[in-house]
Coordinates of C-alpha atoms and ligand atoms in Angstrom, one line a residue:
M1 CA -89.4 -84.8 -12.0
S2 CA -89.3 -88.6 -12.4
D3 CA -86.5 -91.0 -11.6
I4 CA -86.5 -92.7 -15.0
T5 CA -87.9 -92.0 -18.4
V6 CA -88.7 -94.9 -20.7
I7 CA -88.9 -94.1 -24.4
G8 CA -90.5 -96.8 -26.6
L9 CA -93.4 -98.9 -25.2
G10 CA -93.4 -101.9 -27.4
A11 CA -93.5 -105.3 -25.8
M12 CA -90.1 -104.8 -24.3
G13 CA -90.3 -101.1 -23.4
T14 CA -93.6 -101.8 -21.6
A15 CA -92.0 -104.6 -19.6
L16 CA -89.1 -102.3 -18.6
A17 CA -91.4 -99.5 -17.5
E18 CA -93.5 -101.9 -15.5
A19 CA -90.4 -103.3 -13.7
F20 CA -89.3 -99.8 -12.8
L21 CA -92.8 -99.0 -11.5
N22 CA -92.9 -102.3 -9.5
Q23 CA -89.7 -101.2 -7.7
G24 CA -91.3 -98.0 -6.6
H25 CA -89.5 -95.7 -9.1
A26 CA -91.2 -92.6 -10.5
V27 CA -91.4 -93.3 -14.2
T28 CA -92.2 -91.0 -17.2
V29 CA -93.0 -92.8 -20.5
W30 CA -93.3 -91.8 -24.1
N31 CA -94.4 -93.8 -27.1
R32 CA -95.1 -92.8 -30.7
S33 CA -98.6 -94.4 -30.5
P34 CA -100.0 -92.9 -27.3
A35 CA -102.5 -95.7 -26.7
R36 CA -99.7 -98.0 -25.6
A37 CA -99.0 -95.8 -22.6
E38 CA -102.5 -96.1 -21.2
A39 CA -102.0 -99.3 -19.2
L40 CA -98.8 -97.9 -17.7
A41 CA -100.6 -94.7 -16.8
A42 CA -103.1 -96.7 -14.9
K43 CA -100.2 -98.2 -12.9
G44 CA -98.8 -94.8 -12.0
A45 CA -96.6 -93.8 -14.9
I46 CA -96.6 -90.2 -16.1
V47 CA -97.2 -89.9 -19.8
A48 CA -95.2 -87.2 -21.5
K49 CA -96.8 -85.3 -24.3
S50 CA -93.5 -85.0 -26.3
V51 CA -90.1 -86.6 -26.5
E52 CA -88.5 -83.4 -25.2
E53 CA -90.8 -83.4 -22.2
A54 CA -90.0 -87.0 -21.6
V55 CA -86.3 -86.4 -21.7
R56 CA -86.4 -83.4 -19.5
S57 CA -88.4 -85.3 -16.9
S58 CA -85.7 -87.6 -15.6
P59 CA -81.9 -87.8 -15.2
L60 CA -82.0 -91.4 -16.6
I61 CA -83.4 -92.0 -20.0
V62 CA -84.0 -95.7 -21.1
A63 CA -84.7 -96.1 -24.8
C64 CA -86.1 -99.3 -26.2
L65 CA -87.1 -98.8 -29.8
L66 CA -87.1 -101.0 -32.9
V67 CA -83.7 -100.2 -34.3
Y68 CA -80.9 -97.6 -33.8
D69 CA -82.1 -95.5 -36.7
T70 CA -85.4 -95.1 -34.7
V71 CA -83.6 -94.0 -31.6
R72 CA -81.8 -91.3 -33.6
E73 CA -85.0 -90.3 -35.4
V74 CA -86.9 -90.1 -32.1
L75 CA -84.2 -88.4 -29.9
G76 CA -82.6 -86.3 -32.6
P77 CA -85.0 -83.3 -32.5
S78 CA -84.7 -83.2 -28.6
R79 CA -80.9 -83.9 -28.5
E80 CA -80.1 -80.7 -26.6
A81 CA -82.3 -81.9 -23.7
L82 CA -80.0 -84.9 -23.3
S83 CA -77.2 -82.8 -21.9
G84 CA -76.2 -83.8 -18.3
R85 CA -78.4 -86.9 -18.5
T86 CA -77.6 -90.6 -18.9
L87 CA -79.0 -92.4 -22.0
V88 CA -79.3 -96.2 -21.6
N89 CA -80.1 -97.6 -25.1
L90 CA -81.5 -101.1 -24.9
T91 CA -82.4 -101.3 -28.6
N92 CA -80.8 -104.2 -30.5
G93 CA -78.0 -103.4 -32.9
T94 CA -74.4 -103.9 -33.9
P95 CA -71.2 -102.9 -32.0
E96 CA -70.5 -100.3 -34.6
Q97 CA -74.0 -98.7 -34.2
A98 CA -73.5 -98.7 -30.5
R99 CA -70.2 -96.9 -30.7
A100 CA -71.7 -94.3 -33.1
M101 CA -74.6 -93.8 -30.8
S102 CA -72.3 -93.4 -27.9
G103 CA -70.3 -90.7 -29.8
W104 CA -73.5 -88.9 -30.7
A105 CA -74.9 -89.0 -27.2
V106 CA -71.5 -87.8 -25.7
S107 CA -71.4 -85.0 -28.2
Q108 CA -74.8 -83.9 -26.8
G109 CA -73.3 -83.8 -23.3
A110 CA -74.9 -87.0 -22.2
S111 CA -73.4 -90.1 -20.6
Y112 CA -74.0 -93.2 -22.7
I113 CA -74.6 -96.9 -21.8
D114 CA -75.5 -99.5 -24.3
G115 CA -77.4 -102.6 -23.4
G116 CA -78.3 -106.1 -24.6
I117 CA -81.4 -107.7 -23.2
M118 CA -80.9 -111.5 -23.0
A119 CA -84.6 -112.2 -22.1
V120 CA -88.1 -112.0 -23.4
P121 CA -90.6 -109.4 -21.9
P122 CA -92.3 -111.7 -19.3
M123 CA -88.8 -112.4 -17.8
I124 CA -88.1 -108.7 -17.1
G125 CA -87.9 -107.9 -13.4
G126 CA -86.9 -111.5 -12.5
P127 CA -83.4 -112.8 -11.7
H128 CA -83.2 -114.8 -15.0
A129 CA -83.4 -111.7 -17.1
L130 CA -79.7 -111.1 -17.9
I131 CA -79.0 -107.6 -19.2
L132 CA -75.5 -106.8 -20.6
Y133 CA -74.2 -103.3 -20.4
S134 CA -71.2 -101.4 -21.7
G135 CA -70.2 -97.8 -22.0
S136 CA -69.6 -95.2 -19.3
R137 CA -68.5 -97.0 -16.1
Q138 CA -69.2 -93.9 -14.0
A139 CA -72.7 -93.6 -15.3
F140 CA -73.4 -97.3 -14.9
D141 CA -72.2 -97.2 -11.3
A142 CA -74.5 -94.2 -10.7
C143 CA -77.6 -95.9 -12.0
S144 CA -76.9 -99.6 -11.4
G145 CA -79.4 -99.6 -8.5
Q146 CA -82.2 -98.5 -10.7
L147 CA -81.2 -100.8 -13.6
G148 CA -81.2 -103.7 -11.1
A149 CA -85.0 -103.5 -11.2
L150 CA -84.9 -105.1 -14.7
G151 CA -83.0 -108.3 -13.8
T152 CA -79.4 -109.4 -13.4
S153 CA -77.0 -106.7 -14.7
K154 CA -73.6 -107.5 -16.2
F155 CA -71.2 -104.6 -17.0
L156 CA -68.7 -105.6 -19.7
G157 CA -66.5 -102.6 -20.2
E158 CA -66.2 -99.0 -21.4
D159 CA -66.4 -99.9 -25.1
A160 CA -70.0 -99.3 -25.9
G161 CA -69.9 -102.0 -28.6
L162 CA -69.2 -104.8 -26.1
A163 CA -72.9 -105.3 -25.0
P164 CA -74.2 -105.8 -28.6
L165 CA -71.1 -107.9 -29.5
Y166 CA -71.8 -110.3 -26.5
D167 CA -75.6 -110.1 -27.3
I168 CA -75.1 -111.1 -30.9
S169 CA -72.6 -113.8 -30.0
L170 CA -74.9 -115.4 -27.4
L171 CA -77.7 -115.3 -29.9
T172 CA -75.5 -116.9 -32.6
G173 CA -74.7 -119.8 -30.2
M174 CA -78.4 -120.1 -29.4
Y175 CA -79.5 -120.1 -33.1
G176 CA -76.8 -122.6 -34.0
M177 CA -78.2 -124.9 -31.3
F178 CA -81.8 -124.4 -32.4
A179 CA -80.8 -125.2 -36.0
G180 CA -79.1 -128.4 -34.9
V181 CA -82.0 -129.4 -32.9
L182 CA -84.4 -128.8 -35.8
Q183 CA -82.2 -130.8 -38.1
A184 CA -82.0 -133.7 -35.6
L185 CA -85.8 -133.7 -35.3
A186 CA -86.2 -133.6 -39.1
L187 CA -84.0 -136.7 -39.4
T188 CA -85.9 -138.7 -36.7
G189 CA -89.2 -137.2 -38.0
A190 CA -88.5 -138.5 -41.5
A191 CA -88.3 -142.0 -40.0
G192 CA -91.7 -141.5 -38.3
I193 CA -90.3 -141.0 -34.8
P194 CA -92.4 -138.3 -32.9
A195 CA -90.4 -135.3 -31.7
G196 CA -91.7 -135.9 -28.1
E197 CA -90.3 -139.4 -28.1
F198 CA -86.8 -138.4 -29.3
M199 CA -86.5 -135.1 -27.4
P200 CA -85.6 -136.4 -23.9
L201 CA -82.6 -138.2 -25.4
L202 CA -81.6 -135.2 -27.5
A203 CA -81.9 -132.8 -24.5
S204 CA -79.8 -135.0 -22.3
W205 CA -77.2 -135.5 -25.1
L206 CA -76.9 -131.7 -25.6
Q207 CA -76.5 -131.2 -21.8
S208 CA -73.7 -133.6 -21.7
M209 CA -72.0 -131.9 -24.7
Q210 CA -72.0 -128.6 -22.8
G211 CA -69.4 -130.2 -20.5
L212 CA -66.9 -130.0 -23.4
L213 CA -67.2 -126.2 -23.8
P214 CA -64.7 -125.1 -21.2
K215 CA -62.0 -127.4 -22.8
W216 CA -62.8 -125.8 -26.2
A217 CA -62.1 -122.3 -24.8
E218 CA -58.8 -123.5 -23.4
Q219 CA -57.8 -125.0 -26.7
I220 CA -58.8 -121.9 -28.7
D221 CA -57.0 -119.5 -26.3
S222 CA -53.8 -121.6 -26.2
G223 CA -53.9 -122.4 -30.0
D224 CA -53.0 -126.0 -29.1
H225 CA -55.5 -128.2 -31.0
T226 CA -53.4 -131.4 -31.0
S227 CA -52.8 -132.4 -27.3
N228 CA -55.1 -134.9 -25.7
V229 CA -57.3 -135.3 -28.8
V230 CA -59.7 -138.2 -28.3
S231 CA -61.6 -138.1 -31.6
N232 CA -59.5 -137.0 -34.6
L233 CA -60.6 -134.3 -37.1
G234 CA -60.9 -136.7 -40.1
M235 CA -63.3 -138.9 -38.2
Q236 CA -65.3 -135.8 -37.0
A237 CA -65.5 -134.4 -40.5
D238 CA -66.8 -137.7 -41.8
A239 CA -69.5 -137.9 -39.1
Y240 CA -70.4 -134.2 -39.7
S241 CA -70.9 -134.7 -43.4
I242 CA -73.4 -137.5 -42.7
S243 CA -75.3 -135.7 -40.0
S244 CA -75.6 -132.5 -41.9
M245 CA -77.2 -134.2 -44.9
P246 CA -80.8 -133.2 -45.7
A247 CA -83.2 -135.6 -44.0
G248 CA -84.7 -136.9 -47.2
R249 CA -81.2 -137.7 -48.7
L250 CA -80.0 -139.3 -45.5
M251 CA -83.1 -141.6 -45.3
S252 CA -82.7 -142.7 -48.9
A253 CA -78.9 -143.1 -48.7
P254 CA -77.7 -146.7 -49.1
N255 CA -76.9 -148.4 -45.8
S256 CA -73.3 -148.8 -46.8
S257 CA -72.8 -145.0 -46.7
C258 CA -74.7 -144.4 -43.4
R259 CA -73.0 -145.3 -40.2
C260 CA -76.3 -144.9 -38.2
K261 CA -76.8 -147.9 -36.0
A262 CA -80.2 -149.6 -36.8
Ligands
NAP1 N1 -89.3 -108.6 -27.4 C1 -88.2 -109.3 -27.1 O1 -88.3 -110.5 -26.9 C2 -86.9 -108.6 -27.1 C3 -85.8 -109.3 -26.5 C4 -84.6 -108.7 -26.5 C5 -84.4 -107.5 -27.1 N2 -85.4 -106.8 -27.7 C6 -85.2 -105.6 -28.4 O2 -85.9 -104.5 -27.8 C7 -86.3 -103.6 -28.8 C8 -87.8 -103.3 -28.8 O3 -88.4 -104.6 -29.1 P1 -90.0 -104.8 -28.8 O4 -90.2 -106.2 -28.6 O5 -90.4 -103.8 -27.8 O6 -90.5 -104.3 -30.3 P2 -92.0 -103.9 -30.6 O7 -93.0 -104.4 -29.7 O8 -92.2 -104.1 -32.1 O9 -91.9 -102.3 -30.3 C9 -91.2 -101.4 -31.2 C10 -91.2 -100.0 -30.5 O10 -90.5 -99.2 -31.5 C11 -91.4 -98.0 -31.8 N3 -91.1 -97.6 -33.1 C12 -90.9 -98.3 -34.2 N4 -90.6 -97.5 -35.3 C13 -90.8 -96.3 -34.8 C14 -90.6 -95.0 -35.4 N5 -90.3 -94.8 -36.7 N6 -90.7 -93.9 -34.6 C15 -91.0 -94.0 -33.3 N7 -91.2 -95.2 -32.7 C16 -91.0 -96.3 -33.4 C17 -92.8 -98.6 -31.6 O11 -93.7 -97.6 -31.5 P3 -95.3 -97.8 -31.8 O12 -95.9 -98.4 -30.6 O13 -95.7 -96.4 -32.1 O14 -95.3 -98.7 -33.1 C18 -92.6 -99.4 -30.3 O15 -92.5 -98.6 -29.2 C19 -85.8 -104.1 -30.2 O16 -84.5 -103.6 -30.5 C20 -85.6 -105.6 -29.9 O17 -84.6 -106.2 -30.7 C21 -86.7 -107.4 -27.7

């Protein structure tokens, strides 16, 4: 018997299995393409010959596959083996998919925990790898010591959909910021200013903007958007319509319609 089984040895699953091995856990692994298990076998992992053997090898099953359909496809034929075990699914998906997966796992007699990995593979095992979990609190408490090998754990609640909801929402904030940064660099780039020259100013500006966020949360939660307003909405809307123009159009706009300081 092993302590933990990892199913799916892509870039992320391999990093997860390595982190468990590094903490001294006995790890069984399975992957559709067996060659991906070889490096882990050299580090002490036991390679299961089938999904069923992999599931029966450990009380804790960590799945990290491409999408939820893959998880069902892979685990479905061995579902009876899940009974009495804990399934931690670290595959990315939607809250609805997580809730459906939870219902399916529980109907097989398993405890279910969903997870969202807020890190890239090289970060796994370090304190900056944040992993969000939701689902069975009892099961999480029982395996939180082992899951701690992967990074910093945050349990969000018993609704299995919470981890993917927070995961998608954090990524939405990140992608919005990335899009804004790229638009800013397109504007300055169109004027021949190298990205490396403008970036220190942009990075410091964005850092100072972060200071506003707690106040936004207060305003949104209270519903009061009118008290202590420093810059009114009409002015902000005008500034936004200029800054969201395509770079080419902004650069060719007559000076009179552009408020940019020279
Ligand atoms: N990489 C990251 O930075 C990152 C960060 C956060 C979250 N995640 C999430 O982690 C999960 C895995 O990502 P990854 O980076 O490890 O992806 P990956 O390197 O592309 O690996 C995909 C894994 O899924 C398996 N797979 C795909 N289709 C399959 C099928 N039909 N049947 C059986 N196995 C199948 C692959 O097996 P084969 O080896 O046989 O192809 C492989 O083990 C994804 O949900 C991803 O969103 C990744």
